Amino acid sequence: MVEWTDAERAAIQDIFSNLDYEDIGPKALRRCLIVYPWCQRYFGGFGNLYNAEAILSNPMVAAHGIVVLHGLDRAMKNMDNIKNTYAELSVLHSEKLHVDPDNFRLLADCLSVVIAGKMGTAFTPEIQAAWQKFLAVVVNALGRQYH
Amino acid sequence: MSLTEKEKTVVRDFFGKIVARSDDIGTESLTRLLVVYPQTKSYFDHWKETTPYSAPVRKHGINVMGGIYEAVGKLDDLKGGLLTLSELHAFMLRVDPVNFKLFTNCILVVLSMLFPEDFTPQVHLAVDKFMALLALALAEKYR
């Protein structure tokens, strides 16, 4: 089981309570599709992803970014049981969506960059450590049901 | 995944723009490496301290940024241009190359934090590629 200090819990809760999902979600997914273009393989039905400008203005990408970011809510509410909380979503990503689990890490990295951009120096080293630890646990849980 | 000519320009322009803050960037990046990835402290047992923003961390962060700027000046031939640095890392420092990725993560976060308007997705892409190629060049002489 993952051990969380009080400071880590507070840092995570704090980020979520100030999170603008409609802003951060789209930014994170757009950045992932631009910086790691092979991730686009999962979004064949999303229309024009041909270049950065197209990705940045694509409404389906924006909408999906919000969905994905809200997916983190479950982990935030169940920090002591993230592994089991995501069992079903892991199966979905493996058996239905066929997403290479390394992509979860790539999106998590982009999300950290976007949040750093939003928070500026308030994203202290300690808060960065707690946040990236949280995302690493989520990423691990999402990859657990792959066989 | 080599840098296109356009991406080389993006890298040169961006690093040129932020050069005045390069000491801070180096200090922040190394501080974060040691906090977010505590296992990296294992390389610095010989320092008096590894606490955030402490003197040894600042000094070394500035040092590392100097290396990065040297690489920005040698974008057309990183492997050739960084041979000496590669030999240093291979035979003397023997830093496990996985740590180059960890440091890259930290520097990308710091760049986003300090330059949110300039660190666009397109700049992020070019810088991420550059850092990956830099890591490869540094590991060139490892085996």
CSV table of C-alpha atoms in Angstrom, one decimal:
chain,number,residue,atom,x,y,z
A,1,MET,CA,0.0,0.0,0.0
A,2,VAL,CA,1.2,3.5,-0.7
A,3,GLU,CA,2.0,5.6,2.3
A,4,TRP,CA,1.1,9.3,2.1
A,5,THR,CA,2.3,11.9,4.6
A,6,ASP,CA,-0.2,14.6,5.8
A,7,ALA,CA,1.8,17.1,3.7
A,8,GLU,CA,1.4,15.0,0.6
A,9,ARG,CA,-2.3,14.6,1.1
A,10,ALA,CA,-2.7,18.3,1.7
A,11,ALA,CA,-0.7,19.1,-1.5
A,12,ILE,CA,-2.8,16.9,-3.7
A,13,GLN,CA,-6.1,18.1,-2.2
A,14,ASP,CA,-5.0,21.7,-2.6
A,15,ILE,CA,-4.1,21.2,-6.3
A,16,PHE,CA,-7.5,19.6,-7.0
A,17,SER,CA,-9.5,22.2,-5.1
A,18,ASN,CA,-8.0,24.9,-7.3
A,19,LEU,CA,-8.1,22.9,-10.5
A,20,ASP,CA,-9.8,24.5,-13.5
A,21,TYR,CA,-10.7,21.3,-15.3
A,22,GLU,CA,-12.0,23.2,-18.4
A,23,ASP,CA,-8.6,24.9,-18.8
A,24,ILE,CA,-6.1,22.3,-17.6
A,25,GLY,CA,-7.7,19.2,-19.1
A,26,PRO,CA,-7.6,20.4,-22.7
A,27,LYS,CA,-4.1,21.9,-22.3
A,28,ALA,CA,-2.7,18.7,-21.0
A,29,LEU,CA,-4.1,16.5,-23.7
A,30,ARG,CA,-3.2,18.9,-26.5
A,31,ARG,CA,0.3,19.1,-25.2
A,32,CYS,CA,0.6,15.3,-25.1
A,33,LEU,CA,-0.6,14.9,-28.7
A,34,ILE,CA,1.9,17.6,-29.8
A,35,VAL,CA,4.9,16.6,-27.8
A,36,TYR,CA,4.3,12.8,-28.2
A,37,PRO,CA,2.6,12.6,-31.6
A,38,TRP,CA,2.5,8.8,-31.6
A,39,CYS,CA,-0.3,9.2,-28.9
A,40,GLN,CA,-2.5,10.4,-31.8
A,41,ARG,CA,-2.9,6.8,-32.8
A,42,TYR,CA,-5.7,6.4,-30.3
A,43,PHE,CA,-7.7,9.4,-31.6
A,44,GLY,CA,-8.4,8.4,-35.2
A,45,GLY,CA,-12.0,9.6,-34.8
A,46,PHE,CA,-11.1,13.0,-33.6
A,47,GLY,CA,-10.8,14.7,-37.0
A,48,ASN,CA,-7.9,17.0,-37.9
A,49,LEU,CA,-4.8,16.4,-35.8
A,50,TYR,CA,-2.5,17.1,-38.6
A,51,ASN,CA,-0.4,19.8,-37.0
A,52,ALA,CA,0.0,21.7,-33.7
A,53,GLU,CA,-2.5,24.4,-34.8
A,54,ALA,CA,-5.1,21.8,-35.7
A,55,ILE,CA,-4.7,20.0,-32.4
A,56,LEU,CA,-4.8,23.3,-30.4
A,57,SER,CA,-8.2,24.2,-32.0
A,58,ASN,CA,-9.7,20.8,-32.1
A,59,PRO,CA,-12.9,20.7,-30.0
A,60,MET,CA,-13.0,16.9,-29.5
A,61,VAL,CA,-9.5,17.0,-28.1
A,62,ALA,CA,-10.6,19.8,-25.7
A,63,ALA,CA,-13.7,17.9,-24.6
A,64,HIS,CA,-11.8,14.7,-24.1
A,65,GLY,CA,-9.1,16.4,-22.1
A,66,ILE,CA,-11.7,17.4,-19.6
A,67,VAL,CA,-13.1,13.9,-19.4
A,68,VAL,CA,-9.6,12.4,-18.8
A,69,LEU,CA,-8.8,15.0,-16.1
A,70,HIS,CA,-12.0,14.2,-14.2
A,71,GLY,CA,-10.8,10.6,-14.3
A,72,LEU,CA,-8.2,11.6,-11.7
A,73,ASP,CA,-11.0,12.6,-9.2
A,74,ARG,CA,-11.5,9.0,-8.2
A,75,ALA,CA,-7.8,8.7,-7.2
A,76,MET,CA,-7.9,11.9,-5.3
A,77,LYS,CA,-11.0,10.7,-3.3
A,78,ASN,CA,-9.5,7.2,-2.7
A,79,MET,CA,-5.8,7.9,-2.2
A,80,ASP,CA,-5.4,4.9,0.1
A,81,ASN,CA,-6.9,2.5,-2.5
A,82,ILE,CA,-5.9,3.8,-5.9
A,83,LYS,CA,-4.9,0.4,-7.1
A,84,ASN,CA,-8.4,-1.1,-6.7
A,85,THR,CA,-10.2,2.1,-7.6
A,86,TYR,CA,-8.7,1.9,-11.1
A,87,ALA,CA,-9.0,-1.8,-11.7
A,88,GLU,CA,-12.0,-1.4,-14.0
A,89,LEU,CA,-10.6,1.6,-15.9
A,90,SER,CA,-7.4,-0.4,-16.3
A,91,VAL,CA,-9.3,-3.3,-17.9
A,92,LEU,CA,-11.1,-0.8,-20.1
A,93,HIS,CA,-7.8,0.8,-21.3
A,94,SER,CA,-6.3,-2.6,-21.9
A,95,GLU,CA,-9.0,-4.8,-23.4
A,96,LYS,CA,-11.3,-2.2,-25.1
A,97,LEU,CA,-9.1,0.8,-25.9
A,98,HIS,CA,-5.8,-1.1,-26.4
A,99,VAL,CA,-3.8,1.8,-25.1
A,100,ASP,CA,0.0,1.2,-24.5
A,101,PRO,CA,0.3,1.9,-20.8
A,102,ASP,CA,3.4,4.0,-21.4
A,103,ASN,CA,1.1,6.6,-22.7
A,104,PHE,CA,-0.3,7.2,-19.2
A,105,ARG,CA,3.1,8.3,-18.1
A,106,LEU,CA,3.5,10.6,-21.1
A,107,LEU,CA,0.1,12.3,-20.4
A,108,ALA,CA,1.0,12.5,-16.7
A,109,ASP,CA,4.3,14.3,-17.5
A,110,CYS,CA,2.4,16.8,-19.7
A,111,LEU,CA,-0.2,17.4,-17.0
A,112,SER,CA,2.6,18.2,-14.5
A,113,VAL,CA,4.2,20.6,-17.0
A,114,VAL,CA,0.8,22.4,-17.5
A,115,ILE,CA,0.1,22.6,-13.8
A,116,ALA,CA,3.6,24.0,-13.2
A,117,GLY,CA,2.8,26.6,-15.8
A,118,LYS,CA,-0.4,27.5,-14.1
A,119,MET,CA,0.9,27.5,-10.5
A,120,GLY,CA,4.4,29.1,-11.2
A,121,THR,CA,6.6,29.2,-8.1
A,122,ALA,CA,3.7,27.9,-5.9
A,123,PHE,CA,4.5,24.6,-7.5
A,124,THR,CA,7.4,24.1,-5.0
A,125,PRO,CA,9.8,21.1,-5.1
A,126,GLU,CA,7.8,19.4,-2.3
A,127,ILE,CA,4.5,19.9,-4.0
A,128,GLN,CA,6.0,18.7,-7.3
A,129,ALA,CA,7.2,15.6,-5.5
A,130,ALA,CA,3.8,14.9,-4.0
A,131,TRP,CA,2.0,15.5,-7.3
A,132,GLN,CA,4.3,13.3,-9.4
A,133,LYS,CA,4.2,10.6,-6.7
A,134,PHE,CA,0.4,10.7,-6.9
A,135,LEU,CA,0.4,10.5,-10.7
A,136,ALA,CA,3.0,7.7,-10.7
A,137,VAL,CA,0.6,5.7,-8.5
A,138,VAL,CA,-2.3,6.4,-10.8
A,139,VAL,CA,-0.3,5.5,-13.9
A,140,ASN,CA,0.8,2.2,-12.2
A,141,ALA,CA,-2.8,1.4,-11.2
A,142,LEU,CA,-4.0,2.0,-14.8
A,143,GLY,CA,-1.4,-0.4,-16.1
A,144,ARG,CA,-2.0,-3.2,-13.6
A,145,GLN,CA,-4.7,-5.1,-15.5
A,146,TYR,CA,-2.8,-5.6,-18.7
A,147,HIS,CA,-2.0,-9.2,-19.4
B,1,MET,CA,14.1,11.5,-33.6
B,2,SER,CA,16.6,14.1,-34.8
B,3,LEU,CA,15.9,17.8,-34.6
B,4,THR,CA,14.6,19.5,-37.7
B,5,GLU,CA,16.2,22.7,-38.8
B,6,LYS,CA,13.1,24.5,-37.6
B,7,GLU,CA,13.3,22.9,-34.2
B,8,LYS,CA,17.0,23.8,-33.9
B,9,THR,CA,16.0,27.4,-34.4
B,10,VAL,CA,13.2,27.1,-31.7
B,11,VAL,CA,15.7,25.6,-29.3
B,12,ARG,CA,18.4,28.3,-30.0
B,13,ASP,CA,15.8,31.1,-29.8
B,14,PHE,CA,14.2,29.9,-26.6
B,15,PHE,CA,17.4,29.3,-24.7
B,16,GLY,CA,18.7,32.6,-26.0
B,17,LYS,CA,15.6,34.3,-24.6
B,18,ILE,CA,16.0,32.8,-21.1
B,19,VAL,CA,19.7,33.0,-20.7
B,20,ALA,CA,19.5,35.7,-18.0
B,21,ARG,CA,17.8,33.3,-15.7
B,22,SER,CA,20.0,30.3,-16.5
B,23,ASP,CA,21.5,30.2,-13.0
B,24,ASP,CA,18.0,30.0,-11.4
B,25,ILE,CA,16.9,27.4,-13.9
B,26,GLY,CA,19.9,25.2,-13.1
B,27,THR,CA,19.4,25.6,-9.3
B,28,GLU,CA,15.7,24.9,-9.5
B,29,SER,CA,16.1,21.9,-11.8
B,30,LEU,CA,18.8,20.2,-9.7
B,31,THR,CA,16.9,21.1,-6.4
B,32,ARG,CA,13.8,19.4,-7.8
B,33,LEU,CA,15.8,16.3,-9.1
B,34,LEU,CA,17.0,15.7,-5.5
B,35,VAL,CA,13.6,16.3,-3.9
B,36,VAL,CA,11.3,14.5,-6.5
B,37,TYR,CA,13.7,11.7,-7.1
B,38,PRO,CA,15.6,11.2,-3.8
B,39,GLN,CA,17.6,8.3,-5.2
B,40,THR,CA,19.6,10.8,-7.2
B,41,LYS,CA,21.1,12.0,-4.0
B,42,SER,CA,23.3,8.9,-4.1
B,43,TYR,CA,25.6,10.7,-6.5
B,44,PHE,CA,26.3,13.5,-4.1
B,45,ASP,CA,27.4,11.8,-0.9
B,46,HIS,CA,30.5,13.9,-1.1
B,47,TRP,CA,28.6,17.2,-0.7
B,48,LYS,CA,28.1,18.9,2.6
B,49,GLU,CA,24.4,19.0,1.9
B,50,THR,CA,21.8,18.3,-0.7
B,51,THR,CA,19.0,20.5,0.7
B,52,PRO,CA,16.9,22.6,-1.7
B,53,TYR,CA,18.7,25.7,-3.0
B,54,SER,CA,21.8,25.1,-0.8
B,55,ALA,CA,25.2,26.3,-2.0
B,56,PRO,CA,26.5,23.0,-3.4
B,57,VAL,CA,23.2,22.5,-5.3
B,58,ARG,CA,23.3,26.0,-6.7
B,59,LYS,CA,26.9,25.7,-7.7
B,60,HIS,CA,26.3,22.4,-9.5
B,61,GLY,CA,23.0,23.5,-11.0
B,62,ILE,CA,24.8,26.4,-12.6
B,63,ASN,CA,27.5,24.0,-13.8
B,64,VAL,CA,25.0,21.7,-15.4
B,65,MET,CA,23.2,24.6,-17.2
B,66,GLY,CA,26.6,25.6,-18.6
B,67,GLY,CA,26.8,22.2,-20.2
B,68,ILE,CA,23.3,22.5,-21.6
B,69,TYR,CA,24.1,25.9,-23.1
B,70,GLU,CA,27.3,24.4,-24.6
B,71,ALA,CA,25.1,21.7,-26.2
B,72,VAL,CA,22.7,24.4,-27.6
B,73,GLY,CA,25.8,25.8,-29.3
B,74,LYS,CA,26.6,22.5,-30.9
B,75,LEU,CA,23.1,21.4,-32.1
B,76,ASP,CA,24.5,20.4,-35.5
B,77,ASP,CA,26.8,17.7,-34.0
B,78,LEU,CA,25.9,16.9,-30.4
B,79,LYS,CA,27.8,13.6,-30.4
B,80,GLY,CA,31.0,15.1,-31.7
B,81,GLY,CA,30.7,18.3,-29.8
B,82,LEU,CA,30.1,16.7,-26.4
B,83,LEU,CA,32.8,13.9,-26.6
B,84,THR,CA,34.7,15.3,-23.6
B,85,LEU,CA,31.6,15.6,-21.5
B,86,SER,CA,30.6,12.1,-22.6
B,87,GLU,CA,33.9,10.7,-21.5
B,88,LEU,CA,33.6,12.5,-18.2
B,89,HIS,CA,30.2,11.0,-17.6
B,90,ALA,CA,31.2,7.5,-18.8
B,91,PHE,CA,34.5,7.0,-17.1
B,92,MET,CA,34.5,9.3,-14.1
B,93,LEU,CA,31.0,10.1,-13.1
B,94,ARG,CA,29.2,7.0,-14.3
B,95,VAL,CA,25.8,8.5,-13.8
B,96,ASP,CA,23.2,5.9,-14.8
B,97,PRO,CA,21.6,7.3,-18.0
B,98,VAL,CA,18.1,6.8,-16.6
B,99,ASN,CA,18.9,9.9,-14.5
B,100,PHE,CA,19.2,12.1,-17.6
B,101,LYS,CA,15.5,11.4,-18.2
B,102,LEU,CA,14.7,12.3,-14.6
B,103,PHE,CA,16.7,15.6,-14.9
B,104,THR,CA,14.9,16.3,-18.2
B,105,ASN,CA,11.5,16.0,-16.4
B,106,CYS,CA,12.7,18.5,-13.8
B,107,ILE,CA,14.0,21.0,-16.3
B,108,LEU,CA,10.8,20.9,-18.4
B,109,VAL,CA,8.7,21.6,-15.2
B,110,VAL,CA,11.0,24.5,-14.3
B,111,LEU,CA,10.8,26.0,-17.8
B,112,SER,CA,7.0,25.7,-17.7
B,113,MET,CA,6.9,27.3,-14.3
B,114,LEU,CA,9.2,30.2,-15.0
B,115,PHE,CA,8.1,30.9,-18.7
B,116,PRO,CA,4.5,29.8,-18.9
B,117,GLU,CA,3.8,32.0,-22.0
B,118,ASP,CA,6.9,31.0,-23.9
B,119,PHE,CA,7.0,27.3,-23.1
B,120,THR,CA,4.3,26.5,-25.6
B,121,PRO,CA,3.6,22.9,-26.7
B,122,GLN,CA,5.8,23.4,-29.8
B,123,VAL,CA,8.7,24.8,-27.7
B,124,HIS,CA,8.2,21.9,-25.2
B,125,LEU,CA,8.4,19.4,-28.1
B,126,ALA,CA,11.7,20.9,-29.5
B,127,VAL,CA,13.3,21.1,-26.0
B,128,ASP,CA,12.2,17.6,-25.0
B,129,LYS,CA,13.8,16.2,-28.2
B,130,PHE,CA,16.9,18.3,-27.6
B,131,MET,CA,17.3,17.0,-24.1
B,132,ALA,CA,16.8,13.4,-25.3
B,133,LEU,CA,19.5,13.9,-27.9
B,134,LEU,CA,21.7,15.5,-25.4
B,135,ALA,CA,21.3,12.5,-23.1
B,136,LEU,CA,22.2,10.2,-25.9
B,137,ALA,CA,25.3,12.2,-26.7
B,138,LEU,CA,26.3,12.1,-23.0
B,139,ALA,CA,25.9,8.4,-22.9
B,140,GLU,CA,27.8,7.9,-26.2
B,141,LYS,CA,31.0,6.6,-24.6
B,142,TYR,CA,29.4,4.5,-21.9
B,143,ARG,CA,30.0,1.2,-23.6
